[in-house]
Structures are given as structure tokens and as C-alpha cells.
Amino acid sequence: MKISDPHAVRLLERRLGGRRHALAEELEEIKDQLETLSFRDITGLVMRTSPVRGAKLLRLLPPERSAAVFDALNPAHQADIITAMGDERVVDYFGSIGAEDRVALLDHLPAEIADRLIRELDEGDQEVTNVVLGYAKGTVGRRMSPKVPVVTPSMTVDEVVATLRADVDRLETIYTIPVVDEDRRVCGVLRLRALFGAEGTDTVADVMEPPFVFRAGDDLEDSARWLLSSARLAAPVVDDDNRLLGILTYDEAHDVVEGANSEDSARMGGSEALRQPYLSTPVIRLVRSRIVWLLVLAVSAILTVKVLDVFEETLHKAVVLSLFIPLLTGTGGNTGNQAATTVTRALALNDVRKSDALKVMWRELRVGMTLGAVLGVLGFGIATAVFGLPIGTVMGATLFLICTISATVGGMMPIIAKAVGADPAVFSNPFISTFCDATGLIIYFFIAKAVLGI
Amino acid sequence: MKISDPHAVRLLERRLGGRRHALAEELEEIKDQLETLSFRDITGLVMRTSPVRGAKLLRLLPPERSAAVFDALNPAHQADIITAMGDERVVDYFGSIGAEDRVALLDHLPAEIADRLIRELDEGDQEVTNVVLGYAKGTVGRRMSPKVPVVTPSMTVDEVVATLRADVDRLETIYTIPVVDEDRRVCGVLRLRALFGAEGTDTVADVMEPPFVFRAGDDLEDSARWLLSSARLAAPVVDDDNRLLGILTYDEAHDVVEGANSEDSARMGGSEALRQPYLSTPVIRLVRSRIVWLLVLAVSAILTVKVLDVFEETLHKAVVLSLFIPLLTGTGGNTGNQAATTVTRALALNDVRKSDALKVMWRELRVGMTLGAVLGVLGFGIATAVFGLPIGTVMGATLFLICTISATVGGMMPIIAKAVGADPAVFSNPFISTFCDATGLIIYFFIAKAVLGI
């Protein structure tokens, strides 16, 4: 068994990083070294280098292995490699991956390359690909595999086994088998495991389970999460008349959820998801994924300049107030982000729904008041000791109010975003920071004016 | 087939929210309503209510269904329900779930309850549970299932099928079958699918694949992510002599990765993960998950007070400088968070490793300079128009430097955290905000003093 060899990988990595055009004998050497590496190491190597070098590596591998490594990459990265490659092997890769992976890849390719590749497919594959392409992005239909085994309730276990044996190479999965009636309506699901527990003469109707299906128009991310959390290997996909169209497998569902998690994580950090490994992404694409949000946030931060401008006179009279600006806005931002992150994740996992808005608000109000009480008392004590009672009072009261408001607003924001059809993650952390900054400053200066009498 | 009925769920939810002690006839009614709901709806209902109410709901369900719903909850939530329940049914639940799920649950239970439950298990289950309990938390051994099918290379396909048929009820999975030699060393893996494509008289050696194994001491999260991304259903777990110990299944791996993602997401937002659904978490536990980080961050924000204190004289001479404090610290924090979030996620997905530190630094430096150039030019233009050339110059230069430093530091911080053995997500966003606040202010005032000559 080939096991992972970090040293060999590093050596090869350094070698690849060298001159742009390697000599023929050097290529031979790299080829030999590649043969000593495990599948996992090679995949890692391709993921961590630029698309151009990745394409070179793939060319050096034996065809079958090369196609397997290609299959393990994510669609955006595959598209970059295809564009960098532009030779006949691309067509082989394209034919070797599943219909649902092919569609994901097509979504990332320039139109002319996509068209050419579809034309090169053999007729059966072309038809299957077009079926999947017919469903909208973000729906279950777009990621299902149409290559699904079909059995009827009256078949015996032995007959099912014979059918599967004949068809096994053609099928996406044999572990979950949809059972359909004469109109191709799904009436049950047969798990391969149940087949093993049954007698050869039992009928499918005896051992099948009630069906668990998705509709082709169902939301892809929700369905994928539910499939994974249900520990099922796959679920049949049906049309509105409950007729069988295909099957959604757990590994496809995993890719979808992984992508959605990366997107949520990126957006909570105020950027767009890269959709491909960090080290294989060109710097300019990293800039593009961040610049828009950074500009939007900087422009909204002009609000804080305006707020402070209004209170400039107060600041003149007591410059000491400006010392606490970053501390107060920071604390407000942190409290808001804690609440927003928690609720955004709960929404993604479907633990919280839009209709829970009031429950969430009531919880976050109580959490915010508790946090505010703790921080307020501490802030009052420390500030009084260092700057005297008036400043201590301002700090204590401001911290209490800022925590209360930030937690409540932070918790509600993702739900409001979802209600208006936006991505909860986009309207969360960075926006909340900006909102909390402005609100916090207003509270701060009103309290300061009242307490200090200026 | 029972399909999801949101209206019925809402009605029942409202009913459960009512009086603490329902009348007997009311319970009967709720019981009837529960019978009309799908498995998915009932699980959702339990997830979205308090542990005490969840326990009540489980008692109203028929035993088999009740155990299935219990199995679908996550371990921390299960532990709360067990504590809330305290009756004989708890023992049934405990016996009905898999050895690896049982260990996850034990980790969340008070010691005396855990001991009692282990004693109540039958002997075989007790033994299996203790094997898994013998491995450290965070290792593959802790989440493997010891109930694994075993075949040898010389067996024929027909013999394997007969063995599986006899044992199917006892096994965790039959889809991935470890092949072992006479010393119980793993020498291959047999996929059930390959079995279906083979002749009955073929031997296992003919159809098996090279093994893909984990060691019991391997890092659980890394292994789980790799298993899921490899689209394998399961992988054998071996000891240091390559002897078979158990199997890690994709659904166990999914639970692990889901938990790790929730933890990362929570920590990037500056709180600890809840490990259970938001709405079933008591408010006081929400406070606990946030208060420590909030205090740590507030205390480190005192640094910004100190920095401003040093420059108080400069602030006195030009109060206008204080107007831009939140805008500048906010932009620095956002730039740093963008980089940190991207790199933290890349580390989690293993796209980036510790040894890539210099590569990451070089990339983030270039990204930061590009972002800084764009924002700096804009900031210069706007500030010059409104506040005159000197302030414009200060803003432009400060924005450029802040973006450059924040992106570089933000990108490096998660890698440094990982290198010193800390969770990259903990040392990322909130800490970076605080660091960027302080650094940004120092840069700002030095530039201001130089340009304005004060």
C-alpha cells in the first residue's frame, strides 16, 4: 500500500516551482517520482499549485489515474485546468466524470468550451447531461444523477440481484434502489442492506421501506443537509407527479453542503467564497473576492464619521471621551457578531426558521442584558478607579446598553435577511459591526452629555 | 407517505408552549396529532423545544419511533434529555444507538449517570463500548464502530455473500468490507458494489481494492474530512501493526465535520460552539458560551485606550482626527478578518498547511497592497474634497498601510495559531480586530503628526 510521504511531496513541489519549461529528462524524473506517491498526495499536490502546473502534472500521470485525480478536484478548479490544458485529454476527463459533476463543471466553463465538450460526448451521455442541465441552479434536479436502478414491488429479491448485477457498471449507486409502480411513480425504497437480510424468494414489497424523496425543484442546500443528517446514502428525486427522475447521492450532497459552508464562512468574514483551493487561486481573484465588500463597508463606515461630526463640540469639551471610542465600538461589534454568527449557523442547519423571529429576539434580549450587566459593572469599576466617577458612570451605562442592543440586533439581522430573500451570512458580521459602531457612538455621546452636563 | 405539514407542526408547537402540566386528555390529543406528523417534522419539533418538553414529546411517541428520533439528535442535546427524563426508557435509548454514538453521548453526561447507563448495557454492548472509550477524544478510534465485517482474500464471492447475509443485523455497515490476512492485518478493501459485478466463484483477492485505512490514533477531524471528500462510504481503522480494529463510516464522519464546522463558525464569531440546537439551549448557556471571549476581547481593547492616551495631546490639537477613528479601525478589522476567514477555512479543508506560511504571507501582502491602493486613492479623494489636502493625505496613506498590514497579519494569524497548537479559529477574527485597532491607531497618529506637523 502506498502511504503518504510528506518529504517526497515537498521535494516534488519545490521542483515544480522551478523553471517554467522543464527539460524532457527532468519530466521523466518527475514522472517517476509521481509514481511513488499515493493518490492522496498527488491530489493534494494538484490542489496546492497553480492551474497551469496542475495541468502539467495531470499530463504526466497514467490516463486512468489522471482522470481520478481530476474527478477529485472541485468544479471551479477543474474549469481552470481545462482552460489551461486545451488538448485531447480534456475530452476524456469530461466523459469520465458523472453527469451531475459534469453539469457543475459546465457552470464554470466559458460558453464556447462548454459547447464543444458537450458535442464531443457520446449520445447517451449527452442526453443524460441535458436532462440535468434542464433544471435551475440551486435545485435538487441540477445535481441528481439520472443513472438510477429501478425495480418494481412484485419482483423477487433474486430478480433484483440479477438486475443489479447486469447493470452495476452503468449505475450511479446500487445501495439505495427506488421502487416504482407501473406509472414510474415512486412507491418505496429498497436498501441493499435489506436485500441482504431477505430470502431470495421474498418480493420487493416485503422488504422495501416507505419512500423518502426529494422533488426536482426542491432547494438543493436544504435537501442536501437533510440527506446527510438522516444518514441515508441517497434519496430518489421525483417530478411533481411523484415520477422517478434520478437520485441524489450522499457524496453529491456532501459537495453541496461543503460549498455552502465555505460560502457562509467567507461571507461572515466579509468576502465572497473562492470556490477553489486558496493556493491555486490567482492573487487578482483573491482581491476581487474582497474588494466589493470592503468598499461597501468603508462607505457605510462614513456614517460613523457623520455621527462623530455631530458631536464634535462635545468631543472638544472632553477629549477624554475619544479614548474609549475603539473599545466601545469594538465591544458592540463583538457582541453583535457573536449573536449573528450563532443565529446564521442555526438558520443554515435549520435549527431556527423565519417564524422563530420573536423567540430569537426575546432570547437575545435576555442574553444581551446579562452580558451588558457583567461588562457594565466591570467597566464602571475600572473607569471610576482610573478616570473618576462621572466617566465611570458613562462607561458602565454605555456598555450595558450597547451589549443589549447589539445582541438583539445581531440576532435579528440574519433572520431579517432571510425574510427578504438575502443570504443571512452577507447581512451579518461586517454589517452588524458598522451598525453597532454608529448606534454605539450615538448612545455613548447622549449618555456622556447627560452625565457630564456638557 | 407522510409529508411535511408546517401548519400542523406550528399548532402542536404552540400547544407545547402552553401550561407546564397538561391534562391527561390533552396529552391524548397531542399523541394523536404526533401520529399524523412525519419523522422529519417530529425531529424538528424536538430540536426546537426545551429538553424538558423534548423529553415529554419522546415519551408520547411509540417506543421504536421515539428511539429513532432520539438517535437523530446530537449528543449534547441527548444528554440534556436523558437528564430531564430519568426513567427506564433512557436505558432503552442507550442500548438502541451505535457504540460510537454511545461514546459521544457519554462524553456529555454527568459521571454518575454515565456509569449507571454503562452497567445497564448487556455484556456484548458493554465490551464494544469500552473498546471505543479506550481511545482519546479527537482520535479516529473514539468514533469508529467495532462491529465490522471481516473476510479473507481466499474466500469466494458466494462465501462472502453468505457471511454477510448471516451477520447483516449485527454489522455497522456492509458496504465497505475490510479484507484481512491470517494475522488480522488489513490487506485490502472489498466494496459491496464490486461484489455485485463479480462472478460467484471469483475469490476476494480478484475483486478487492488496495486498502485505504486510518490508524486509531489519527486526528479525527482531518480523517473525517478526507473520508468525505474521497466519496468513500467507510474506511477500516487499524492499530500501529496494521491490525483491524473497526470501521469509520461516512455518516459518523459527517457528524464530526458538521460539529467541527459549527465550532469554527462560532469561534470566528468570538464565542464557543453550542453543540446543540439554538432554541433548545437555555439562555444561561448562551451567555456562558459568549461571556469569556467578550471579556478577553474587552480587556485587550484596553490597549486601544492606552494608545489613544499616548496621543491625547495630538488629539487635543486636532479633534478632527477623532472623527476617523471608527472608520479606520473598522476598515483594518474588515481587511484582517477577510484574510483570516479565508485562511482559516483553507486550513480546515487542508488546502493550506503550516509549511505554506511564507506562500500565504507573500500572497496576502500583495492582496493587502492592492486593496490598500484602491481604498487609499478613494479615501484621499473624498477626504481632500471635504476636509482639505492635509487630512486627505493622512487618510490616503493610513488606509494604504492599514490594509497592507491587516491582510498580512490576518492571513498569518491562523497559521501561527495552528503552529503553536491552538485552534486557528480562536485566534482569528475578534483577536485580529483588536490587534488591527491598536496597530491602525499607531500608524494613523504617526502619519498625522508627520503630515500636520503637530
GROMACS .gro file of C-alpha atoms in nm, chain A residues 1 3 9-10 13 39-41 43-45 47-48 72 157-158 160-161 164-176 191-200 210-215 222-223 225-234 242 250-251 254-255 257-259 261-263 265-272 274 276-284 286-287 289-291 293-295 297-302 304-305 308-309 312 315-316 319-320 322-327 329-331 334-335 337-339 341-343 345-346 349-353 355-356 359-364 366-368 370-371 374-375 378 382 387 403 407 411 429-430 433-434 437 441, chain B residues 1 3 9-10 13 39-41 43-45 47-48 72 157-158 160-161 164-176 191-200 210-215 222-223 225-234 242 250-251 254-255 257-259 261-263 265-272 274 276-284 286-287 289-291 293-295 297-302 304-305 308-309 312 315-316 319-320 322-327 329-331 334-335 337-339 341-343 345-346 349-353 355-356 359-364 366-368 370-371 374-375 378 382 387 403 407 411 429-430 433-434 437 441:
model
  324
    1MET     CA    1   0.000   0.000   0.000
    3ILE     CA    2   0.120   0.565   0.219
    9VAL     CA    3   0.575   1.562  -0.180
   10ARG     CA    4   0.776   1.863  -0.066
   13GLU     CA    5   0.662   2.064  -0.501
   39PHE     CA    6  -0.342   0.911  -0.468
   40ARG     CA    7  -0.400   1.140  -0.172
   41ASP     CA    8  -0.058   1.304  -0.207
   43THR     CA    9  -0.443   1.516  -0.534
   44GLY     CA   10  -0.300   1.741  -0.263
   45LEU     CA   11  -0.015   1.844  -0.491
   47MET     CA   12  -0.476   2.133  -0.527
   48ARG     CA   13  -0.187   2.337  -0.394
   72ALA     CA   14  -1.148   1.470  -0.704
  157VAL     CA   15  -3.508  -1.049  -0.425
  158ASP     CA   16  -3.328  -1.287  -0.663
  160VAL     CA   17  -3.342  -0.767  -0.816
  161VAL     CA   18  -2.994  -0.909  -0.753
  164LEU     CA   19  -2.828  -0.510  -1.035
  165ARG     CA   20  -2.552  -0.749  -1.141
  166ALA     CA   21  -2.625  -0.685  -1.506
  167ASP     CA   22  -2.643  -0.307  -1.466
  168VAL     CA   23  -2.390  -0.234  -1.195
  169ASP     CA   24  -2.137  -0.057  -1.422
  170ARG     CA   25  -2.397   0.177  -1.564
  171LEU     CA   26  -2.543   0.291  -1.231
  172GLU     CA   27  -2.454   0.581  -1.003
  173THR     CA   28  -2.535   0.382  -0.690
  174ILE     CA   29  -2.681   0.043  -0.607
  175TYR     CA   30  -2.710   0.098  -0.234
  176THR     CA   31  -3.043   0.277  -0.245
  191ARG     CA   32  -3.185  -0.057   0.073
  192LEU     CA   33  -2.923  -0.302  -0.047
  193ARG     CA   34  -2.870  -0.394   0.314
  194ALA     CA   35  -3.234  -0.504   0.350
  195LEU     CA   36  -3.185  -0.715   0.038
  196PHE     CA   37  -2.907  -0.900   0.217
  197GLY     CA   38  -3.125  -0.975   0.517
  198ALA     CA   39  -3.404  -1.120   0.298
  199GLU     CA   40  -3.472  -1.460   0.141
  200GLY     CA   41  -3.421  -1.493  -0.235
  210PRO     CA   42  -4.165   0.385   0.272
  211PRO     CA   43  -4.004   0.623   0.025
  212PHE     CA   44  -3.811   0.930   0.125
  213VAL     CA   45  -3.792   1.152  -0.185
  214PHE     CA   46  -3.691   1.497  -0.300
  215ARG     CA   47  -3.874   1.691  -0.570
  222ASP     CA   48  -3.168   2.229   0.242
  223SER     CA   49  -3.223   1.890   0.079
  225ARG     CA   50  -2.823   1.892   0.457
  226TRP     CA   51  -3.128   1.685   0.539
  227LEU     CA   52  -2.998   1.386   0.342
  228LEU     CA   53  -2.666   1.395   0.526
  229SER     CA   54  -2.819   1.438   0.871
  230SER     CA   55  -3.057   1.149   0.803
  231ALA     CA   56  -2.757   0.918   0.747
  232ARG     CA   57  -2.916   0.791   0.425
  233LEU     CA   58  -2.688   0.706   0.133
  234ALA     CA   59  -2.916   0.851  -0.133
  242ASN     CA   60  -4.407   1.169  -0.799
  250TYR     CA   61  -2.470   1.148  -0.019
  251ASP     CA   62  -2.137   1.236  -0.181
  254HIS     CA   63  -2.161   1.649   0.079
  255ASP     CA   64  -2.006   1.857  -0.202
  257VAL     CA   65  -2.301   2.136   0.182
  258GLU     CA   66  -1.923   2.185   0.185
  259GLY     CA   67  -1.959   2.455  -0.081
  261ASN     CA   68  -2.037   2.618   0.433
  262SER     CA   69  -1.738   2.776   0.258
  263GLU     CA   70  -1.968   3.043   0.121
  265SER     CA   71  -1.780   3.128   0.623
  266ALA     CA   72  -1.642   3.365   0.359
  267ARG     CA   73  -1.942   3.595   0.376
  268MET     CA   74  -1.936   3.611   0.753
  269GLY     CA   75  -1.578   3.732   0.712
  270GLY     CA   76  -1.690   3.991   0.459
  271SER     CA   77  -1.573   3.834   0.133
  272GLU     CA   78  -1.702   3.608  -0.141
  274LEU     CA   79  -1.324   3.135  -0.366
  276GLN     CA   80  -1.136   2.660  -0.527
  277PRO     CA   81  -0.830   2.588  -0.311
  278TYR     CA   82  -0.663   2.900  -0.170
  279LEU     CA   83  -0.313   2.834  -0.307
  280SER     CA   84  -0.436   2.762  -0.661
  281THR     CA   85  -0.633   3.089  -0.674
  282PRO     CA   86  -0.463   3.379  -0.857
  283VAL     CA   87  -0.398   3.684  -0.636
  284ILE     CA   88  -0.617   3.903  -0.854
  286LEU     CA   89  -0.847   3.698  -0.413
  287VAL     CA   90  -0.862   4.076  -0.448
  289SER     CA   91  -1.348   3.834  -0.384
  290ARG     CA   92  -1.285   4.102  -0.119
  291ILE     CA   93  -1.278   4.447  -0.275
  293TRP     CA   94  -1.746   4.417   0.034
  294LEU     CA   95  -1.456   4.621   0.166
  295LEU     CA   96  -1.574   4.923  -0.033
  297LEU     CA   97  -1.830   4.857   0.436
  298ALA     CA   98  -1.593   5.154   0.412
  299VAL     CA   99  -1.868   5.364   0.255
  300SER     CA  100  -2.115   5.267   0.526
  301ALA     CA  101  -1.850   5.348   0.787
  302ILE     CA  102  -1.871   5.709   0.666
  304THR     CA  103  -1.961   5.694   1.190
  305VAL     CA  104  -1.771   5.999   1.067
  308LEU     CA  105  -1.886   6.198   1.539
  309ASP     CA  106  -1.908   6.519   1.336
  312GLU     CA  107  -1.763   6.738   1.762
  315LEU     CA  108  -1.551   6.600   2.192
  316HIS     CA  109  -1.382   6.941   2.201
  319VAL     CA  110  -1.124   6.494   2.456
  320VAL     CA  111  -1.101   6.212   2.711
  322SER     CA  112  -1.240   5.988   2.237
  323LEU     CA  113  -1.011   5.745   2.423
  324PHE     CA  114  -1.295   5.495   2.463
  325ILE     CA  115  -1.430   5.505   2.108
  326PRO     CA  116  -1.247   5.193   1.977
  327LEU     CA  117  -1.318   4.997   2.298
  329THR     CA  118  -1.742   5.019   1.917
  330GLY     CA  119  -1.529   4.702   1.938
  331THR     CA  120  -1.734   4.557   2.222
  334ASN     CA  121  -1.814   4.166   1.911
  335THR     CA  122  -2.145   4.121   2.095
  337ASN     CA  123  -2.115   3.926   1.584
  338GLN     CA  124  -2.148   3.657   1.849
  339ALA     CA  125  -2.525   3.668   1.821
  341THR     CA  126  -2.282   3.404   1.394
  342THR     CA  127  -2.483   3.179   1.624
  343VAL     CA  128  -2.814   3.257   1.454
  345ARG     CA  129  -2.534   2.889   1.169
  346ALA     CA  130  -2.864   2.785   1.332
  349LEU     CA  131  -2.870   2.394   0.996
  350ASN     CA  132  -3.246   2.463   1.002
  351ASP     CA  133  -3.248   2.475   1.384
  352VAL     CA  134  -3.409   2.818   1.355
  353ARG     CA  135  -3.667   2.932   1.097
  355SER     CA  136  -4.114   3.212   1.205
  356ASP     CA  137  -3.896   3.197   1.517
  359LYS     CA  138  -3.835   3.376   2.008
  360VAL     CA  139  -3.486   3.467   1.890
  361MET     CA  140  -3.538   3.834   1.973
  362TRP     CA  141  -3.656   3.755   2.327
  363ARG     CA  142  -3.361   3.519   2.385
  364GLU     CA  143  -3.101   3.762   2.253
  366ARG     CA  144  -3.202   3.848   2.773
  367VAL     CA  145  -2.854   3.730   2.670
  368GLY     CA  146  -2.754   4.087   2.576
  370THR     CA  147  -2.688   3.967   3.104
  371LEU     CA  148  -2.366   4.027   2.909
  374VAL     CA  149  -2.142   4.192   3.361
  375LEU     CA  150  -1.939   4.420   3.132
  378LEU     CA  151  -1.666   4.584   3.534
  382ILE     CA  152  -1.226   5.015   3.625
  387PHE     CA  153  -1.082   5.839   3.541
  403CYS     CA  154  -2.443   4.499   2.466
  407ALA     CA  155  -2.702   4.125   2.079
  411GLY     CA  156  -2.953   3.803   1.644
  429ASN     CA  157  -2.093   4.023   1.080
  430PRO     CA  158  -1.941   4.317   0.889
  433SER     CA  159  -2.014   4.589   1.313
  434THR     CA  160  -2.086   4.903   1.115
  437ASP     CA  161  -2.042   5.131   1.565
  441LEU     CA  162  -2.148   5.616   1.936
  455MET     CA  163  -4.615   0.860   0.259
  457ILE     CA  164  -4.509   1.453   0.403
  463VAL     CA  165  -4.625   2.143   1.339
  464ARG     CA  166  -4.692   2.505   1.432
  467GLU     CA  167  -4.561   2.377   1.890
  493PHE     CA  168  -4.037   1.168   1.114
  494ARG     CA  169  -3.867   1.482   0.989
  495ASP     CA  170  -4.132   1.708   1.148
  497THR     CA  171  -3.737   1.550   1.494
  498GLY     CA  172  -3.757   1.920   1.408
  499LEU     CA  173  -4.012   1.973   1.686
  501MET     CA  174  -3.486   2.007   1.824
  502ARG     CA  175  -3.668   2.337   1.857
  526ALA     CA  176  -3.116   1.172   1.526
  611VAL     CA  177  -1.775  -1.415  -0.365
  612ASP     CA  178  -2.054  -1.661  -0.281
  614VAL     CA  179  -1.875  -1.358   0.132
  615VAL     CA  180  -2.239  -1.309   0.041
  618LEU     CA  181  -2.285  -1.104   0.513
  619ARG     CA  182  -2.638  -1.245   0.499
  620ALA     CA  183  -2.587  -1.426   0.829
  621ASP     CA  184  -2.435  -1.124   1.003
  622VAL     CA  185  -2.615  -0.829   0.847
  623ASP     CA  186  -2.812  -0.732   1.160
  624ARG     CA  187  -2.503  -0.721   1.378
  625LEU     CA  188  -2.290  -0.507   1.150
  626GLU     CA  189  -2.247  -0.131   1.131
  627THR     CA  190  -2.208  -0.137   0.755
  628ILE     CA  191  -2.183  -0.399   0.482
  629TYR     CA  192  -2.096  -0.160   0.201
  630THR     CA  193  -1.723  -0.149   0.271
  645ARG     CA  194  -1.673  -0.275  -0.193
  646LEU     CA  195  -2.016  -0.435  -0.198
  647ARG     CA  196  -2.056  -0.287  -0.542
  648ALA     CA  197  -1.755  -0.479  -0.672
  649LEU     CA  198  -1.908  -0.793  -0.526
  650PHE     CA  199  -2.212  -0.736  -0.745
  651GLY     CA  200  -2.006  -0.704  -1.059
  652ALA     CA  201  -1.820  -1.031  -0.990
  653GLU     CA  202  -1.893  -1.400  -1.056
  654GLY     CA  203  -1.994  -1.613  -0.758
  664PRO     CA  204  -0.585  -0.176  -0.224
  665PRO     CA  205  -0.678  -0.076   0.130
  666PHE     CA  206  -0.741   0.278   0.241
  667VAL     CA  207  -0.713   0.281   0.619
  668PHE     CA  208  -0.696   0.514   0.917
  669ARG     CA  209  -0.489   0.448   1.229
  676ASP     CA  210  -0.871   1.552   0.934
  677SER     CA  211  -0.955   1.187   0.874
  679ARG     CA  212  -1.285   1.536   0.609
  680TRP     CA  213  -1.066   1.319   0.393
  681LEU     CA  214  -1.311   1.029   0.404
  682LEU     CA  215  -1.598   1.255   0.296
  683SER     CA  216  -1.403   1.423   0.019
  684SER     CA  217  -1.290   1.084  -0.114
  685ALA     CA  218  -1.656   0.984  -0.162
  686ARG     CA  219  -1.588   0.654   0.015
  687LEU     CA  220  -1.861   0.509   0.235
  688ALA     CA  221  -1.627   0.390   0.509
  696ASN     CA  222  -0.199  -0.259   1.067
  704TYR     CA  223  -1.925   0.834   0.630
  705ASP     CA  224  -2.221   0.926   0.850
  708HIS     CA  225  -2.028   1.375   0.861
  709ASP     CA  226  -2.130   1.431   1.225
  711VAL     CA  227  -1.717   1.751   1.031
  712GLU     CA  228  -2.051   1.921   1.098
  713GLY     CA  229  -1.953   1.964   1.463
  715ASN     CA  230  -1.766   2.344   1.123
  716SER     CA  231  -2.007   2.471   1.389
  717GLU     CA  232  -1.715   2.514   1.625
  719SER     CA  233  -1.804   2.925   1.281
  720ALA     CA  234  -1.876   3.004   1.647
  721ARG     CA  235  -1.515   3.080   1.727
  722MET     CA  236  -1.472   3.304   1.425
  723GLY     CA  237  -1.767   3.499   1.567
  724GLY     CA  238  -1.598   3.511   1.907
  725SER     CA  239  -1.799   3.254   2.102
  726GLU     CA  240  -1.789   2.885   2.187
  728LEU     CA  241  -2.331   2.542   2.150
  730GLN     CA  242  -2.693   2.163   2.044
  731PRO     CA  243  -2.977   2.337   1.859
  732TYR     CA  244  -3.007   2.709   1.937
  733LEU     CA  245  -3.369   2.710   2.050
  734SER     CA  246  -3.322   2.414   2.287
  735THR     CA  247  -3.024   2.582   2.458
  736PRO     CA  248  -3.100   2.758   2.789
  737VAL     CA  249  -3.028   3.133   2.787
  738ILE     CA  250  -2.769   3.097   3.062
  740LEU     CA  251  -2.581   3.107   2.559
  741VAL     CA  252  -2.436   3.365   2.798
  743SER     CA  253  -2.065   3.046   2.554
  744ARG     CA  254  -2.000   3.416   2.493
  745ILE     CA  255  -1.901   3.590   2.815
  747TRP     CA  256  -1.443   3.571   2.491
  748LEU     CA  257  -1.623   3.901   2.529
  749LEU     CA  258  -1.429   3.975   2.847
  751LEU     CA  259  -1.161   4.095   2.397
  752ALA     CA  260  -1.278   4.388   2.610
  753VAL     CA  261  -0.966   4.360   2.825
  754SER     CA  262  -0.740   4.350   2.520
  755ALA     CA  263  -0.927   4.651   2.382
  756ILE     CA  264  -0.793   4.845   2.681
  758THR     CA  265  -0.657   5.095   2.231
  759VAL     CA  266  -0.738   5.323   2.527
  762LEU     CA  267  -0.505   5.693   2.236
  763ASP     CA  268  -0.396   5.813   2.579
  766GLU     CA  269  -0.402   6.266   2.368
  769LEU     CA  270  -0.599   6.477   1.963
  770HIS     CA  271  -0.635   6.797   2.164
  773VAL     CA  272  -1.002   6.700   1.735
  774VAL     CA  273  -1.095   6.640   1.371
  776SER     CA  274  -1.101   6.157   1.621
  777LEU     CA  275  -1.378   6.161   1.359
  778PHE     CA  276  -1.200   5.893   1.153
  779ILE     CA  277  -1.111   5.655   1.434
  780PRO     CA  278  -1.405   5.413   1.387
  781LEU     CA  279  -1.374   5.421   1.006
  783THR     CA  280  -1.019   5.070   1.283
  784GLY     CA  281  -1.325   4.922   1.114
  785THR     CA  282  -1.155   4.901   0.774
  788ASN     CA  283  -1.255   4.404   0.800
  789THR     CA  284  -0.944   4.356   0.586
  791ASN     CA  285  -1.099   3.933   0.900
  792GLN     CA  286  -1.133   3.870   0.528
  793ALA     CA  287  -0.783   3.726   0.515
  795THR     CA  288  -1.151   3.378   0.744
  796THR     CA  289  -1.018   3.265   0.406
  797VAL     CA  290  -0.703   3.111   0.553
  799ARG     CA  291  -1.125   2.778   0.612
  800ALA     CA  292  -0.838   2.673   0.384
  803LEU     CA  293  -1.008   2.191   0.441
  804ASN     CA  294  -0.635   2.112   0.431
  805ASP     CA  295  -0.587   2.332   0.124
  806VAL     CA  296  -0.317   2.514   0.322
  807ARG     CA  297  -0.068   2.363   0.567
  809SER     CA  298   0.459   2.476   0.586
  810ASP     CA  299   0.287   2.715   0.345
  813LYS     CA  300   0.350   3.143   0.048
  814VAL     CA  301   0.044   3.271   0.235
  815MET     CA  302   0.233   3.576   0.363
  816TRP     CA  303   0.354   3.670   0.016
  817ARG     CA  304   0.003   3.632  -0.127
  818GLU     CA  305  -0.166   3.832   0.147
  820ARG     CA  306   0.017   4.151  -0.244
  821VAL     CA  307  -0.359   4.131  -0.185
  822GLY     CA  308  -0.335   4.381   0.102
  824THR     CA  309  -0.381   4.610  -0.390
  825LEU     CA  310  -0.679   4.660  -0.159
  828VAL     CA  311  -0.778   5.117  -0.412
  829LEU     CA  312  -0.910   5.232  -0.074
  832LEU     CA  313  -1.060   5.677  -0.280
  836ILE     CA  314  -1.304   6.207  -0.063
  841PHE     CA  315  -1.154   6.830   0.484
  857CYS     CA  316  -0.491   4.739   0.459
  861ALA     CA  317  -0.428   4.149   0.538
  865GLY     CA  318  -0.360   3.577   0.687
  883ASN     CA  319  -1.141   3.734   1.372
  884PRO     CA  320  -1.200   3.904   1.710
  887SER     CA  321  -0.987   4.316   1.504
  888THR     CA  322  -0.832   4.415   1.836
  891ASP     CA  323  -0.739   4.852   1.601
  895LEU     CA  324  -0.425   5.385   1.554
   0.00000   0.00000   0.00000
